[in-house]
mmCIF file of C-alpha atoms in Angstrom:
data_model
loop_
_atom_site.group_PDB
_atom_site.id
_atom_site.type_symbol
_atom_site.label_atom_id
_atom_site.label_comp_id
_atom_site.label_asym_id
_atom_site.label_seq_id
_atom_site.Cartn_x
_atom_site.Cartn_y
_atom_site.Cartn_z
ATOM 1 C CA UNK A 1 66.306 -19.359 -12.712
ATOM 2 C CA UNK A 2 63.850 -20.344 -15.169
ATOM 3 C CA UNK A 3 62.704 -23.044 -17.526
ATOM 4 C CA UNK A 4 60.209 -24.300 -19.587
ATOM 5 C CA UNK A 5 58.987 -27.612 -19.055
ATOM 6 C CA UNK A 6 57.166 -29.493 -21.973
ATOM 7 C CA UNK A 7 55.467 -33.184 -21.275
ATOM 8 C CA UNK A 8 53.998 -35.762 -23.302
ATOM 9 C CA UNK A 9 52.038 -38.241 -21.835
ATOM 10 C CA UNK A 10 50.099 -41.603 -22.648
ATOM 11 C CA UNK A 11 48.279 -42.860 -20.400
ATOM 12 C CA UNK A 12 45.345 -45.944 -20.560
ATOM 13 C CA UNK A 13 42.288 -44.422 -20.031
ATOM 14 C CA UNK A 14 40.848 -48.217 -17.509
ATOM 15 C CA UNK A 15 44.135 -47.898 -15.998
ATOM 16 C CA UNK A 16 43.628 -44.350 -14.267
ATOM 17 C CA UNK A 17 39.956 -45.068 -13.835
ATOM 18 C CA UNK A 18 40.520 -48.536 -12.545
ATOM 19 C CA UNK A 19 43.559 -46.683 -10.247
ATOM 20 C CA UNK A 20 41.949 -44.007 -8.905
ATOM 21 C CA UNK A 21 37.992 -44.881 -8.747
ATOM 22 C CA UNK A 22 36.596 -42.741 -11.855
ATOM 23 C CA UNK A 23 34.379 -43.568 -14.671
ATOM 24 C CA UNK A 24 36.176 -44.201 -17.956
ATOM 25 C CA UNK A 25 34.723 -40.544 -19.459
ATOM 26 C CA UNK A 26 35.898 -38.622 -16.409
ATOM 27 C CA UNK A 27 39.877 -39.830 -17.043
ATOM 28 C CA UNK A 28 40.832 -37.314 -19.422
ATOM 29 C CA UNK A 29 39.712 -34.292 -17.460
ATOM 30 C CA UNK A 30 40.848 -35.764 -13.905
ATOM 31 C CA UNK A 31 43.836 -36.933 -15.320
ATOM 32 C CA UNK A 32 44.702 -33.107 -16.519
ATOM 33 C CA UNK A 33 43.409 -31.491 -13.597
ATOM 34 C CA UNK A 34 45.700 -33.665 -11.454
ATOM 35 C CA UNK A 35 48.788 -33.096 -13.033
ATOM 36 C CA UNK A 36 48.492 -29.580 -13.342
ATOM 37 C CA UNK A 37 47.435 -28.822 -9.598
ATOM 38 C CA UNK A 38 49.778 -31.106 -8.442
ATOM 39 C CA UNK A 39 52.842 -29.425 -10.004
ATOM 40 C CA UNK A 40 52.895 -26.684 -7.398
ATOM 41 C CA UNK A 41 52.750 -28.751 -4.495
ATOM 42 C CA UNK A 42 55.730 -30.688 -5.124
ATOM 43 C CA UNK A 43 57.509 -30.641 -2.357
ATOM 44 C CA UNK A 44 61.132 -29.106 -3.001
ATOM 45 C CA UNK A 45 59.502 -26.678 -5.155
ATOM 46 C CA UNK A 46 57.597 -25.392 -2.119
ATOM 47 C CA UNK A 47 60.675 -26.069 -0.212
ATOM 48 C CA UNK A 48 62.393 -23.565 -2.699
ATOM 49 C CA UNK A 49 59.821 -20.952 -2.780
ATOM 50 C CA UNK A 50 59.381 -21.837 -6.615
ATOM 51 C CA UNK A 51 56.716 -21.420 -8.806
ATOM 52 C CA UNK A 52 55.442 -23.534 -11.849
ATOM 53 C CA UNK A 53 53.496 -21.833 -14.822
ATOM 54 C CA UNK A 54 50.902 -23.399 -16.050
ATOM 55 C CA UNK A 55 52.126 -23.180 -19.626
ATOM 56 C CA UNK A 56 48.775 -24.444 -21.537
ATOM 57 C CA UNK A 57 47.287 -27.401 -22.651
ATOM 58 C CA UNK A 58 48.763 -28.064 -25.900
ATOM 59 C CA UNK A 59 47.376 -31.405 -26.743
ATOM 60 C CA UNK A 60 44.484 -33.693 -25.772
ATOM 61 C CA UNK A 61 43.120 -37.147 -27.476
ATOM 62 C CA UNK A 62 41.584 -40.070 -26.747
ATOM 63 C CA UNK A 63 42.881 -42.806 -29.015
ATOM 64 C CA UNK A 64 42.824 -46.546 -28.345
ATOM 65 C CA UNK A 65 41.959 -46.589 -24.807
ATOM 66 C CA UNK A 66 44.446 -44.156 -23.971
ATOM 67 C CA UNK A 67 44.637 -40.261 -23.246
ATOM 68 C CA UNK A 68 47.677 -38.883 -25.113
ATOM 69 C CA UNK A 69 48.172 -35.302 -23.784
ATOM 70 C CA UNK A 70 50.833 -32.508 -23.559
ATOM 71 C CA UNK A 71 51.078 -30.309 -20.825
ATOM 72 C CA UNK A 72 53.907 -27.276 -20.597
ATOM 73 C CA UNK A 73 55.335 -25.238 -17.970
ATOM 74 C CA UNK A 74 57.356 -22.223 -16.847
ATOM 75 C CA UNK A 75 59.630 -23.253 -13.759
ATOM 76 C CA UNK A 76 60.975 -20.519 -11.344
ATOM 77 C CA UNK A 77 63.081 -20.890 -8.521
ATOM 78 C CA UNK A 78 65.889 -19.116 -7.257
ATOM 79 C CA UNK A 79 68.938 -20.851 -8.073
ATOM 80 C CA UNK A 80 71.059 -20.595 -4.725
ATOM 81 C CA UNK A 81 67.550 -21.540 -2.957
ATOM 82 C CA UNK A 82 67.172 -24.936 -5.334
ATOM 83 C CA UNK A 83 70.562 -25.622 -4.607
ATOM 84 C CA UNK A 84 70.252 -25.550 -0.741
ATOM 85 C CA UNK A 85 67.235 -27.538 -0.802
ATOM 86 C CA UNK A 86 68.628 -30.203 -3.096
ATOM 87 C CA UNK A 87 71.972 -29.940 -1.523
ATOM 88 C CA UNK A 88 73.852 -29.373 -4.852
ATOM 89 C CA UNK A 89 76.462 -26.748 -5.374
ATOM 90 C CA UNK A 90 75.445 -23.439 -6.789
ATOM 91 C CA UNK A 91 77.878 -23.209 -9.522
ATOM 92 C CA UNK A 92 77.306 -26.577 -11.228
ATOM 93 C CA UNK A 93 73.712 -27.797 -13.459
ATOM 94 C CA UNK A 94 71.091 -26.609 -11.329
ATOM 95 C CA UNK A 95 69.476 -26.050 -14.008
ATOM 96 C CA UNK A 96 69.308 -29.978 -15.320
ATOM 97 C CA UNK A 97 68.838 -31.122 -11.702
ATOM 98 C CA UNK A 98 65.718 -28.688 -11.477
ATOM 99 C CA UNK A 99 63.683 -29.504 -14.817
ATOM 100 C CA UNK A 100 64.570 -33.020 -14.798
ATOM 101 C CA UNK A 101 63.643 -33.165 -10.839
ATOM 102 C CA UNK A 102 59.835 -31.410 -11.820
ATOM 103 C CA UNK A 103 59.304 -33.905 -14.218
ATOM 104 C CA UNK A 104 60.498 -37.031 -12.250
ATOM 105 C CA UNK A 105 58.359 -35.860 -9.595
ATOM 106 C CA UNK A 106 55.080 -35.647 -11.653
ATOM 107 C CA UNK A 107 55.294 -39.051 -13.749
ATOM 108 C CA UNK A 108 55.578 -40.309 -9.637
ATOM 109 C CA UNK A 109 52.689 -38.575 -8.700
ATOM 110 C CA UNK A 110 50.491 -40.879 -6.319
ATOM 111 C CA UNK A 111 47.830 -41.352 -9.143
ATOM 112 C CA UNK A 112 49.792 -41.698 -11.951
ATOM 113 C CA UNK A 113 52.459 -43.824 -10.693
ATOM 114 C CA UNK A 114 50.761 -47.386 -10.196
ATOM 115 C CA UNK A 115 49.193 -46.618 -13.378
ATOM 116 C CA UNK A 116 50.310 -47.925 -17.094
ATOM 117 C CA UNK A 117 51.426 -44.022 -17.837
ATOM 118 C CA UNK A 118 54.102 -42.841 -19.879
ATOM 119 C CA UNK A 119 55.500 -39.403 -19.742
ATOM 120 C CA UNK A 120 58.531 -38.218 -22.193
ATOM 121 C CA UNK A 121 59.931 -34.790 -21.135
ATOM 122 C CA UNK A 122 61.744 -32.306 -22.551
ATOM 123 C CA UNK A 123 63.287 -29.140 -20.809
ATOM 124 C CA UNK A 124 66.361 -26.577 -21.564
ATOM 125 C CA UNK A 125 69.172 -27.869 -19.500
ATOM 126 C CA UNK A 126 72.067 -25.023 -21.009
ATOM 127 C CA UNK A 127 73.006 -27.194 -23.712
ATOM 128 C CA UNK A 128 70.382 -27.467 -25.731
ATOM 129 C CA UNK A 129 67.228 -29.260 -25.089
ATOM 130 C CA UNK A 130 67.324 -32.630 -22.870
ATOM 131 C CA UNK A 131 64.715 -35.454 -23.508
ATOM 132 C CA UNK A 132 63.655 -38.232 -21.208
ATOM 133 C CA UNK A 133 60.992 -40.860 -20.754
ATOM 134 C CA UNK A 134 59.881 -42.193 -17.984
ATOM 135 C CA UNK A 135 57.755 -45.570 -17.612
ATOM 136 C CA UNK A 136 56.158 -48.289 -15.395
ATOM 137 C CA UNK A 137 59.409 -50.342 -15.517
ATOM 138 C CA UNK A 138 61.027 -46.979 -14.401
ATOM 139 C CA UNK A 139 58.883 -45.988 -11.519
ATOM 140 C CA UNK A 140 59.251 -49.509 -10.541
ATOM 141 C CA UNK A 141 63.244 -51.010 -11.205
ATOM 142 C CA UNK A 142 62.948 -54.176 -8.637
ATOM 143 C CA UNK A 143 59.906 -55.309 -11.027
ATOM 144 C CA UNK A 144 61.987 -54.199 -14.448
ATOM 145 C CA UNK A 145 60.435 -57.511 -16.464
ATOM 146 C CA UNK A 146 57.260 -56.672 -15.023
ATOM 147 C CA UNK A 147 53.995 -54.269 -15.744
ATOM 148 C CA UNK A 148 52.119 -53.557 -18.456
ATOM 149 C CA UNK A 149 53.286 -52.677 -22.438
ATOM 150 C CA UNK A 150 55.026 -49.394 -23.139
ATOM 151 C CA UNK A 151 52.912 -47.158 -25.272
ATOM 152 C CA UNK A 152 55.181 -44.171 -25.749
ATOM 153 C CA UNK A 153 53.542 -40.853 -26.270
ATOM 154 C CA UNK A 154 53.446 -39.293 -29.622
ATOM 155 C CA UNK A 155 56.183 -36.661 -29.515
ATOM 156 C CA UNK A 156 56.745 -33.691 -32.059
ATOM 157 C CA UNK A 157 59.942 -34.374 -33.603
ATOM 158 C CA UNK A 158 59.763 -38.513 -33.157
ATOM 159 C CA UNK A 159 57.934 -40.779 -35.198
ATOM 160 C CA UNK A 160 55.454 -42.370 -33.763
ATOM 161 C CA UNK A 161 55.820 -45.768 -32.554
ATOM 162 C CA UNK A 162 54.685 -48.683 -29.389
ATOM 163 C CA UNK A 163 56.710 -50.781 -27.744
ATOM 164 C CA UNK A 164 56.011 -53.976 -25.317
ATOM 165 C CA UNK A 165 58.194 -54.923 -23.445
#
């Protein structure tokens, strides 16, 4: 089985630093280097005997204190294998449950999750493409009116826009 994976991130630039102990100029090339090592070593990936593409860095800027970035993928897995390790039936959206999994996983990455980041994804679930954001007040639901402003990441297709919550 196979999918493509396509992320959009926004991420404060003091936040990572502060977060994870770099200098302010280092964030956008840790931040990037992070996220895609770290896709392979997600655990039910490995579990799976999957395989994620690094699909290219589409996108990098530094605007208003924050990195805005896009990152793509190519997913692999074997679907019965997925299915075991996720404990889903072969024969229903594996698919979905796969691409939407990846993507969870990596906006909860250990660096990136106590930080103000932002990630929308998009991914081929069968139907069509599926989109999906995923922020602070997401990563942390018992603290929903909580955390910092939403700055959503500039995605093709949307206009651009920022939210506070």
């Amino acid at each position: 089985m196979i999918t493509r994976l396509e992320t959009w991130w926004s991420v404060g630039v003091t936040s990572f630093a502060q977060d994870n102990g770099y200098a302010e100029s280092e964030v956008p090339r840790e931040l990037i280097g992070y996220v895609t090592a770290s896709v392979t070593d997600i655990k039910a990936l490995d579990e799976a005997e999957g395989w994620a593409y690094d699909g290219g860095l589409t996108h990098l800027q530094v605007r208003d204190g924050r990195v805005h970035m896009a990152l793509a993928f190519r997913l692999e897995v074997e679907r019965e294998a997925w299915a075991a390790v996720r404990g889903l039936d072969p024969r229903g959206p594996v698919r979905l449950d796969f691409a939407e999994h990846i993507a969870r996983e990596l906006i909860g990455l250990p660096s990136v999750c106590e930080t103000d980041a932002v990630m929308t994804a998009r991914f081929a679930a069968g139907r069509g493409p599926t989109s999906r954001t995923w922020t602070w007040q997401d990563r942390h639901p018992d603290a929903r009116d909580l955390g910092p402003p939403i700055h959503l990441p500039a995605v093709p297709g949307r206009a651009p826009r920022k939210t506070n919550s």
